Amino acid sequence: MSSILRRGRRLRSTNAMRSLVRENSVSKDDLIYPMFVTEYSDSSEISSMPGVIRHSLRDISTAVENAANAGISAIMLFGIPLQKNPLGTEAYSSDGIVPKAIRLIKKAVGDSVLVIPDVCLCEYTSHGHCGIVENGKVLNDPTLELLARAAVCYVEAGADMIAPSDMMDGRIAYIRSELDSNCMQDTPIMAYSAKYASGFYGPFREAADSTPQFGDRRSYQMDSPNRREALREMSLDIEEGADIIMVKPGLPYLDILRDARERFDIPLAVYNVSGEYSMVKAAALNGWIDENRVVDEILVSFKRAGADLILTYHALEWANRKQSN
Ligand code: PBG
């Protein structure tokens, strides 16, 4: 007889046994699927993000219906305008690509899918920065008004929630107060609170054609070695009125997600960003990893670290796969 005190393997013996003691799981209800809509007339696949499409206005609502049929109940929306200019005016025009798309999507799916537009200027500015630029600097306070205009205009078009991703200081309070004074006090804000300056956004910038034309985003997005600063950013956003806070990117910042879970009790989201997606796809296409296993493992790592909600480009394929299981 051996004298092993604890036998962990007893509870790992069969699938049924493992399911019984499993601590975390991912549900379709936790997923937000990021989608791109373009003002150009044709849809096209994003070459660095296999399986992710820039949808034209012609097919965006069908694409959202397909996601709904797979069981996705929330999408994040990014717009790609035909025209960019220094003030990013297409971001806050009621005739811009995002409001147009929201109206079409809402007509098709009604309340069954939440439409959450990303609020930022970088897809719309010719210089590719997230705010107004003067003498090579990204100006904070003058940018707030434009972001708030975009938010109001998206909610007018039918957005269910808005998600500011610009990282300007004070934007949550500013946007909240503008929404409230436009009788939009019931629309929640999901704040990209701890958003790090990251190389993992590379494929997104190709997708949205939003690479900064000079410099980088380090004067407004967070410096990756910092941990306490993330908690300060998140508490500030909560004080300013955020309903949901977010950590972004996901995998390289799981520690921040865990810290946030322990500190805050409001819903916590994580963004599994474009570069994280592309790395998995590239390795899978080369036959180097088993994509399904790896995606399952990545998604549950977010839940284990403490996330309530997961923004991921894997959402559609994952949901389809779970449906057919
Ligand atoms: C806009 C925005 C970006 C992402 C989400 N919103 C790009 C950036 O900040 O450069 C990145 C999403 C991704 O990489 O999947 N500010």
CSV table of C-alpha atoms and ligand atoms in Angstrom, one decimal:
chain,number,residue,atom,x,y,z
A,1,MET,CA,0.0,0.0,0.0
A,2,SER,CA,1.3,3.4,-0.9
A,3,SER,CA,1.1,6.2,1.5
A,4,ILE,CA,0.2,9.0,-1.0
A,5,LEU,CA,-1.9,11.4,1.0
A,6,ARG,CA,-4.0,13.1,-1.7
A,7,ARG,CA,-4.8,11.6,-5.1
A,8,GLY,CA,-5.7,14.5,-7.4
A,9,ARG,CA,-6.1,12.0,-10.2
A,10,ARG,CA,-9.3,10.5,-8.6
A,11,LEU,CA,-11.3,13.5,-9.9
A,12,ARG,CA,-9.7,13.5,-13.3
A,13,SER,CA,-10.5,10.0,-14.3
A,14,THR,CA,-13.3,10.5,-16.8
A,15,ASN,CA,-14.9,13.3,-18.8
A,16,ALA,CA,-18.0,13.1,-16.5
A,17,MET,CA,-15.9,13.3,-13.4
A,18,ARG,CA,-13.9,16.2,-14.8
A,19,SER,CA,-17.1,18.1,-15.7
A,20,LEU,CA,-18.4,17.6,-12.2
A,21,VAL,CA,-15.6,19.4,-10.6
A,22,ARG,CA,-14.9,21.9,-13.3
A,23,GLU,CA,-14.5,25.4,-11.9
A,24,ASN,CA,-15.0,27.7,-14.9
A,25,SER,CA,-16.7,27.6,-18.2
A,26,VAL,CA,-17.4,29.9,-21.2
A,27,SER,CA,-20.9,30.6,-22.3
A,28,LYS,CA,-22.1,32.2,-25.5
A,29,ASP,CA,-23.7,34.8,-23.3
A,30,ASP,CA,-20.3,36.0,-22.3
A,31,LEU,CA,-19.1,36.7,-25.8
A,32,ILE,CA,-19.0,40.0,-27.7
A,33,TYR,CA,-18.1,39.6,-31.4
A,34,PRO,CA,-16.2,42.5,-32.9
A,35,MET,CA,-17.2,43.2,-36.5
A,36,PHE,CA,-16.0,45.7,-39.1
A,37,VAL,CA,-18.3,47.6,-41.4
A,38,THR,CA,-16.9,49.5,-44.4
A,39,GLU,CA,-18.2,52.3,-46.5
A,40,TYR,CA,-16.5,50.8,-49.5
A,41,SER,CA,-18.9,48.9,-51.7
A,42,ASP,CA,-17.3,45.5,-51.4
A,43,SER,CA,-16.8,43.2,-48.5
A,44,SER,CA,-13.3,41.7,-48.2
A,45,GLU,CA,-11.4,39.4,-45.8
A,46,ILE,CA,-8.7,41.0,-43.7
A,47,SER,CA,-5.6,39.3,-44.9
A,48,SER,CA,-3.8,39.2,-41.5
A,49,MET,CA,-7.0,38.0,-39.8
A,50,PRO,CA,-8.2,34.9,-41.7
A,51,GLY,CA,-12.0,34.5,-41.2
A,52,VAL,CA,-12.6,38.2,-40.3
A,53,ILE,CA,-14.4,40.2,-42.9
A,54,ARG,CA,-14.8,43.9,-43.5
A,55,HIS,CA,-18.5,43.9,-44.3
A,56,SER,CA,-20.0,46.3,-46.7
A,57,LEU,CA,-23.3,48.0,-45.8
A,58,ARG,CA,-25.0,45.6,-48.2
A,59,ASP,CA,-24.1,42.5,-46.2
A,60,ILE,CA,-23.6,43.7,-42.6
A,61,SER,CA,-27.1,42.9,-41.4
A,62,THR,CA,-27.0,39.4,-42.9
A,63,ALA,CA,-23.6,38.9,-41.2
A,64,VAL,CA,-25.1,40.0,-37.8
A,65,GLU,CA,-28.1,37.7,-38.4
A,66,ASN,CA,-25.7,34.8,-39.0
A,67,ALA,CA,-23.9,35.6,-35.7
A,68,ALA,CA,-27.3,35.7,-34.0
A,69,ASN,CA,-28.2,32.3,-35.4
A,70,ALA,CA,-25.0,30.9,-33.9
A,71,GLY,CA,-26.1,32.2,-30.5
A,72,ILE,CA,-24.1,35.5,-30.3
A,73,SER,CA,-26.1,38.2,-28.6
A,74,ALA,CA,-23.7,41.1,-28.6
A,75,ILE,CA,-21.5,42.7,-31.3
A,76,MET,CA,-18.9,45.4,-31.1
A,77,LEU,CA,-18.9,47.6,-34.2
A,78,PHE,CA,-16.0,49.3,-36.0
A,79,GLY,CA,-16.5,51.6,-39.0
A,80,ILE,CA,-14.2,52.2,-41.9
A,81,PRO,CA,-15.1,55.4,-43.7
A,82,LEU,CA,-14.3,56.3,-47.3
A,83,GLN,CA,-13.0,59.7,-46.3
A,84,LYS,CA,-10.6,60.5,-43.5
A,85,ASN,CA,-9.6,64.0,-42.4
A,86,PRO,CA,-7.7,65.6,-39.6
A,87,LEU,CA,-10.8,66.1,-37.4
A,88,GLY,CA,-12.2,62.6,-38.1
A,89,THR,CA,-15.6,64.2,-38.9
A,90,GLU,CA,-17.1,61.0,-40.3
A,91,ALA,CA,-16.9,59.5,-36.7
A,92,TYR,CA,-19.6,61.9,-35.5
A,93,SER,CA,-21.7,62.5,-38.6
A,94,SER,CA,-25.2,61.0,-38.4
A,95,ASP,CA,-24.8,59.9,-42.0
A,96,GLY,CA,-21.5,58.2,-41.2
A,97,ILE,CA,-20.8,54.6,-41.7
A,98,VAL,CA,-21.5,53.4,-38.1
A,99,PRO,CA,-24.9,55.1,-37.7
A,100,LYS,CA,-25.9,53.8,-41.1
A,101,ALA,CA,-24.9,50.3,-40.2
A,102,ILE,CA,-26.6,50.5,-36.8
A,103,ARG,CA,-29.9,51.4,-38.4
A,104,LEU,CA,-29.7,48.5,-40.8
A,105,ILE,CA,-28.6,46.0,-38.1
A,106,LYS,CA,-31.3,47.1,-35.7
A,107,LYS,CA,-33.9,46.8,-38.4
A,108,ALA,CA,-32.8,43.2,-39.1
A,109,VAL,CA,-32.3,41.9,-35.6
A,110,GLY,CA,-34.1,44.2,-33.2
A,111,ASP,CA,-33.4,43.6,-29.5
A,112,SER,CA,-32.0,40.1,-30.1
A,113,VAL,CA,-28.4,41.4,-30.6
A,114,LEU,CA,-26.9,44.2,-28.6
A,115,VAL,CA,-25.0,46.6,-30.9
A,116,ILE,CA,-22.0,48.2,-29.1
A,117,PRO,CA,-20.1,50.7,-31.3
A,118,ASP,CA,-16.5,51.4,-30.5
A,119,VAL,CA,-16.1,55.2,-29.9
A,120,CYS,CA,-12.8,56.6,-31.1
A,121,LEU,CA,-11.4,58.9,-33.8
A,122,CYS,CA,-8.5,56.8,-35.1
A,123,GLU,CA,-10.4,55.0,-37.9
A,124,TYR,CA,-11.6,58.4,-39.1
A,125,THR,CA,-8.6,60.8,-38.8
A,126,SER,CA,-6.1,61.1,-41.7
A,127,HIS,CA,-3.2,61.1,-39.2
A,128,GLY,CA,-4.5,57.9,-37.5
A,129,HIS,CA,-4.5,59.2,-33.9
A,130,CYS,CA,-7.3,58.8,-31.5
A,131,GLY,CA,-7.8,62.6,-30.9
A,132,ILE,CA,-7.3,66.0,-32.5
A,133,VAL,CA,-3.7,66.8,-33.3
A,134,GLU,CA,-2.0,70.2,-33.0
A,135,ASN,CA,1.8,70.8,-33.5
A,136,GLY,CA,2.4,67.0,-33.4
A,137,LYS,CA,0.5,66.6,-30.1
A,138,VAL,CA,-2.7,64.7,-29.4
A,139,LEU,CA,-4.9,67.2,-27.6
A,140,ASN,CA,-7.0,65.8,-24.7
A,141,ASP,CA,-9.8,68.2,-23.9
A,142,PRO,CA,-10.8,69.3,-27.4
A,143,THR,CA,-11.1,65.7,-28.3
A,144,LEU,CA,-13.7,65.0,-25.6
A,145,GLU,CA,-16.4,67.0,-27.3
A,146,LEU,CA,-16.0,65.0,-30.6
A,147,LEU,CA,-16.0,61.7,-28.8
A,148,ALA,CA,-19.2,62.7,-27.0
A,149,ARG,CA,-20.8,63.8,-30.3
A,150,ALA,CA,-20.0,60.4,-31.8
A,151,ALA,CA,-21.5,58.6,-28.8
A,152,VAL,CA,-24.7,60.6,-29.0
A,153,CYS,CA,-25.0,60.1,-32.7
A,154,TYR,CA,-24.6,56.3,-32.4
A,155,VAL,CA,-27.2,56.1,-29.6
A,156,GLU,CA,-29.5,58.2,-31.7
A,157,ALA,CA,-29.1,55.6,-34.5
A,158,GLY,CA,-30.0,52.8,-32.1
A,159,ALA,CA,-26.8,51.7,-30.3
A,160,ASP,CA,-27.5,49.7,-27.1
A,161,MET,CA,-24.3,50.6,-25.4
A,162,ILE,CA,-21.2,52.6,-26.3
A,163,ALA,CA,-17.5,51.7,-25.8
A,164,PRO,CA,-15.0,54.5,-25.8
A,165,SER,CA,-11.5,53.2,-26.7
A,166,ASP,CA,-9.6,56.4,-27.1
A,167,MET,CA,-7.9,56.7,-23.7
A,168,MET,CA,-8.3,60.5,-23.4
A,169,ASP,CA,-8.5,61.6,-19.7
A,170,GLY,CA,-12.0,62.4,-18.4
A,171,ARG,CA,-13.8,61.0,-21.4
A,172,ILE,CA,-16.2,58.7,-19.4
A,173,ALA,CA,-17.5,61.6,-17.3
A,174,TYR,CA,-17.7,63.9,-20.4
A,175,ILE,CA,-19.6,61.3,-22.5
A,176,ARG,CA,-21.8,60.3,-19.6
A,177,SER,CA,-22.9,63.9,-19.0
A,178,GLU,CA,-23.5,64.5,-22.8
A,179,LEU,CA,-25.6,61.3,-23.0
A,180,ASP,CA,-27.6,62.3,-20.0
A,181,SER,CA,-28.3,65.7,-21.3
A,182,ASN,CA,-29.6,64.1,-24.5
A,183,CYS,CA,-32.1,61.9,-22.6
A,184,MET,CA,-29.8,58.9,-23.1
A,185,GLN,CA,-29.3,58.3,-19.4
A,186,ASP,CA,-30.3,54.6,-19.8
A,187,THR,CA,-27.5,53.8,-22.2
A,188,PRO,CA,-24.6,52.0,-20.5
A,189,ILE,CA,-20.9,52.8,-21.1
A,190,MET,CA,-18.3,50.0,-21.4
A,191,ALA,CA,-15.0,51.8,-20.9
A,192,TYR,CA,-11.7,50.5,-22.4
A,193,SER,CA,-10.2,51.4,-19.0
A,194,ALA,CA,-6.8,49.6,-18.9
A,195,LYS,CA,-5.9,49.8,-22.5
A,196,TYR,CA,-2.2,49.3,-23.1
A,197,ALA,CA,-0.1,50.6,-26.0
A,198,SER,CA,0.4,47.3,-27.6
A,199,GLY,CA,2.1,45.6,-30.6
A,200,PHE,CA,-0.9,43.2,-30.5
A,201,TYR,CA,-3.1,45.7,-32.3
A,202,GLY,CA,-1.1,45.4,-35.5
A,203,PRO,CA,-3.6,43.4,-37.6
A,204,PHE,CA,-6.5,45.6,-36.4
A,205,ARG,CA,-4.7,48.6,-37.8
A,206,GLU,CA,-4.4,47.0,-41.1
A,207,ALA,CA,-8.1,46.1,-40.9
A,208,ALA,CA,-9.1,49.7,-40.0
A,209,ASP,CA,-6.3,51.4,-41.9
A,210,SER,CA,-5.7,53.3,-38.7
A,211,THR,CA,-1.9,53.2,-38.2
A,212,PRO,CA,-0.7,56.5,-36.8
A,213,GLN,CA,1.0,58.5,-39.6
A,214,PHE,CA,3.6,59.9,-37.1
A,215,GLY,CA,4.7,58.8,-33.7
A,216,ASP,CA,2.7,56.2,-31.7
A,217,ARG,CA,0.0,56.0,-29.1
A,218,ARG,CA,2.2,55.9,-26.1
A,219,SER,CA,1.2,59.3,-24.9
A,220,TYR,CA,-2.4,58.1,-24.2
A,221,GLN,CA,-2.4,54.3,-24.1
A,222,MET,CA,-0.8,52.7,-21.0
A,223,ASP,CA,2.8,51.6,-20.6
A,224,SER,CA,2.8,47.8,-20.5
A,225,PRO,CA,5.1,47.3,-17.5
A,226,ASN,CA,2.6,49.1,-15.2
A,227,ARG,CA,0.2,47.3,-12.9
A,228,ARG,CA,-1.0,49.7,-10.2
A,229,GLU,CA,-1.6,52.3,-12.8
A,230,ALA,CA,-4.2,50.0,-14.4
A,231,LEU,CA,-6.1,49.9,-11.1
A,232,ARG,CA,-6.1,53.7,-11.0
A,233,GLU,CA,-7.4,54.0,-14.5
A,234,MET,CA,-10.2,51.5,-13.7
A,235,SER,CA,-11.2,53.2,-10.5
A,236,LEU,CA,-11.3,56.6,-12.2
A,237,ASP,CA,-13.6,55.2,-15.0
A,238,ILE,CA,-15.9,53.7,-12.4
A,239,GLU,CA,-16.0,57.0,-10.5
A,240,GLU,CA,-16.7,58.8,-13.8
A,241,GLY,CA,-19.7,56.5,-14.5
A,242,ALA,CA,-18.5,53.5,-16.4
A,243,ASP,CA,-21.0,50.6,-16.2
A,244,ILE,CA,-18.5,48.0,-17.4
A,245,ILE,CA,-14.7,48.2,-17.4
A,246,MET,CA,-12.3,46.5,-19.7
A,247,VAL,CA,-8.7,45.2,-19.8
A,248,LYS,CA,-7.0,45.1,-23.2
A,249,PRO,CA,-5.2,43.2,-24.7
A,250,GLY,CA,-6.1,39.9,-23.0
A,251,LEU,CA,-3.5,37.1,-22.8
A,252,PRO,CA,-0.5,39.3,-22.0
A,253,TYR,CA,-2.5,41.1,-19.2
A,254,LEU,CA,-4.2,38.3,-17.4
A,255,ASP,CA,-2.6,39.5,-14.1
A,256,ILE,CA,-4.3,42.8,-14.6
A,257,LEU,CA,-7.6,41.1,-15.1
A,258,ARG,CA,-7.2,39.1,-11.9
A,259,ASP,CA,-6.3,42.3,-10.0
A,260,ALA,CA,-9.3,44.1,-11.4
A,261,ARG,CA,-11.6,41.1,-10.4
A,262,GLU,CA,-10.3,41.3,-6.9
A,263,ARG,CA,-10.7,45.0,-6.5
A,264,PHE,CA,-13.9,45.8,-8.4
A,265,ASP,CA,-17.4,44.3,-8.4
A,266,ILE,CA,-18.8,45.8,-11.5
A,267,PRO,CA,-18.8,43.7,-14.7
A,268,LEU,CA,-15.4,43.2,-16.1
A,269,ALA,CA,-14.6,42.7,-19.8
A,270,VAL,CA,-11.4,41.6,-21.6
A,271,TYR,CA,-10.5,42.2,-25.2
A,272,ASN,CA,-8.7,39.2,-26.9
A,273,VAL,CA,-7.3,41.5,-29.6
A,274,SER,CA,-6.4,41.1,-33.2
A,275,GLY,CA,-2.8,40.1,-32.8
A,276,GLU,CA,-3.7,37.4,-30.3
A,277,TYR,CA,-6.2,36.1,-32.9
A,278,SER,CA,-3.8,36.2,-35.8
A,279,MET,CA,-1.1,34.3,-33.9
A,280,VAL,CA,-3.5,31.5,-33.3
A,281,LYS,CA,-4.8,31.5,-36.8
A,282,ALA,CA,-1.3,31.6,-38.3
A,283,ALA,CA,0.0,28.7,-36.2
A,284,ALA,CA,-3.2,26.7,-36.9
A,285,LEU,CA,-2.9,27.3,-40.6
A,286,ASN,CA,0.6,25.9,-40.5
A,287,GLY,CA,-0.6,22.8,-38.7
A,288,TRP,CA,1.5,23.7,-35.6
A,289,ILE,CA,-1.3,23.8,-33.1
A,290,ASP,CA,-4.8,22.4,-32.7
A,291,GLU,CA,-6.9,25.5,-33.1
A,292,ASN,CA,-10.0,24.3,-31.3
A,293,ARG,CA,-8.2,23.2,-28.3
A,294,VAL,CA,-6.1,26.3,-28.1
A,295,VAL,CA,-9.1,28.6,-28.5
A,296,ASP,CA,-11.0,26.8,-25.8
A,297,GLU,CA,-8.0,27.1,-23.5
A,298,ILE,CA,-7.6,30.8,-24.2
A,299,LEU,CA,-11.2,31.7,-23.7
A,300,VAL,CA,-11.5,29.8,-20.4
A,301,SER,CA,-8.2,31.5,-19.2
A,302,PHE,CA,-10.1,34.8,-19.3
A,303,LYS,CA,-12.9,33.4,-17.1
A,304,ARG,CA,-10.4,31.8,-14.7
A,305,ALA,CA,-8.6,35.2,-14.4
A,306,GLY,CA,-11.9,36.8,-13.5
A,307,ALA,CA,-13.5,38.2,-16.7
A,308,ASP,CA,-17.3,38.3,-17.1
A,309,LEU,CA,-17.3,39.3,-20.7
A,310,ILE,CA,-14.9,38.4,-23.5
A,311,LEU,CA,-14.5,40.3,-26.8
A,312,THR,CA,-13.0,38.0,-29.3
A,313,TYR,CA,-12.8,37.4,-33.0
A,314,HIS,CA,-13.0,33.7,-32.3
A,315,ALA,CA,-16.6,34.2,-31.1
A,316,LEU,CA,-18.4,33.3,-34.3
A,317,GLU,CA,-16.5,30.1,-35.0
A,318,TRP,CA,-16.5,29.1,-31.3
A,319,ALA,CA,-20.3,29.6,-31.1
A,320,ASN,CA,-20.9,27.6,-34.3
A,321,ARG,CA,-18.7,24.8,-33.0
A,322,LYS,CA,-20.5,24.7,-29.7
A,323,GLN,CA,-23.8,24.5,-31.5
A,324,SER,CA,-22.8,21.5,-33.5
A,325,ASN,CA,-21.4,19.7,-30.5
B,1,PBG,C1,-9.5,52.1,-31.6
B,1,PBG,C2,-9.3,50.7,-31.2
B,1,PBG,C3,-8.2,49.8,-31.5
B,1,PBG,C4,-8.6,48.6,-31.1
B,1,PBG,C5,-9.9,48.7,-30.6
B,1,PBG,N1,-10.3,50.0,-30.7
B,1,PBG,C6,-6.9,50.1,-32.1
B,1,PBG,C7,-5.9,50.9,-31.4
B,1,PBG,O1,-6.1,51.4,-30.3
B,1,PBG,O2,-4.8,51.1,-32.0
B,1,PBG,C8,-7.8,47.3,-31.2
B,1,PBG,C9,-8.5,46.1,-31.4
B,1,PBG,C10,-7.7,44.9,-31.8
B,1,PBG,O3,-6.5,45.0,-32.0
B,1,PBG,O4,-8.4,43.9,-32.0
B,1,PBG,N2,-8.8,53.0,-30.8
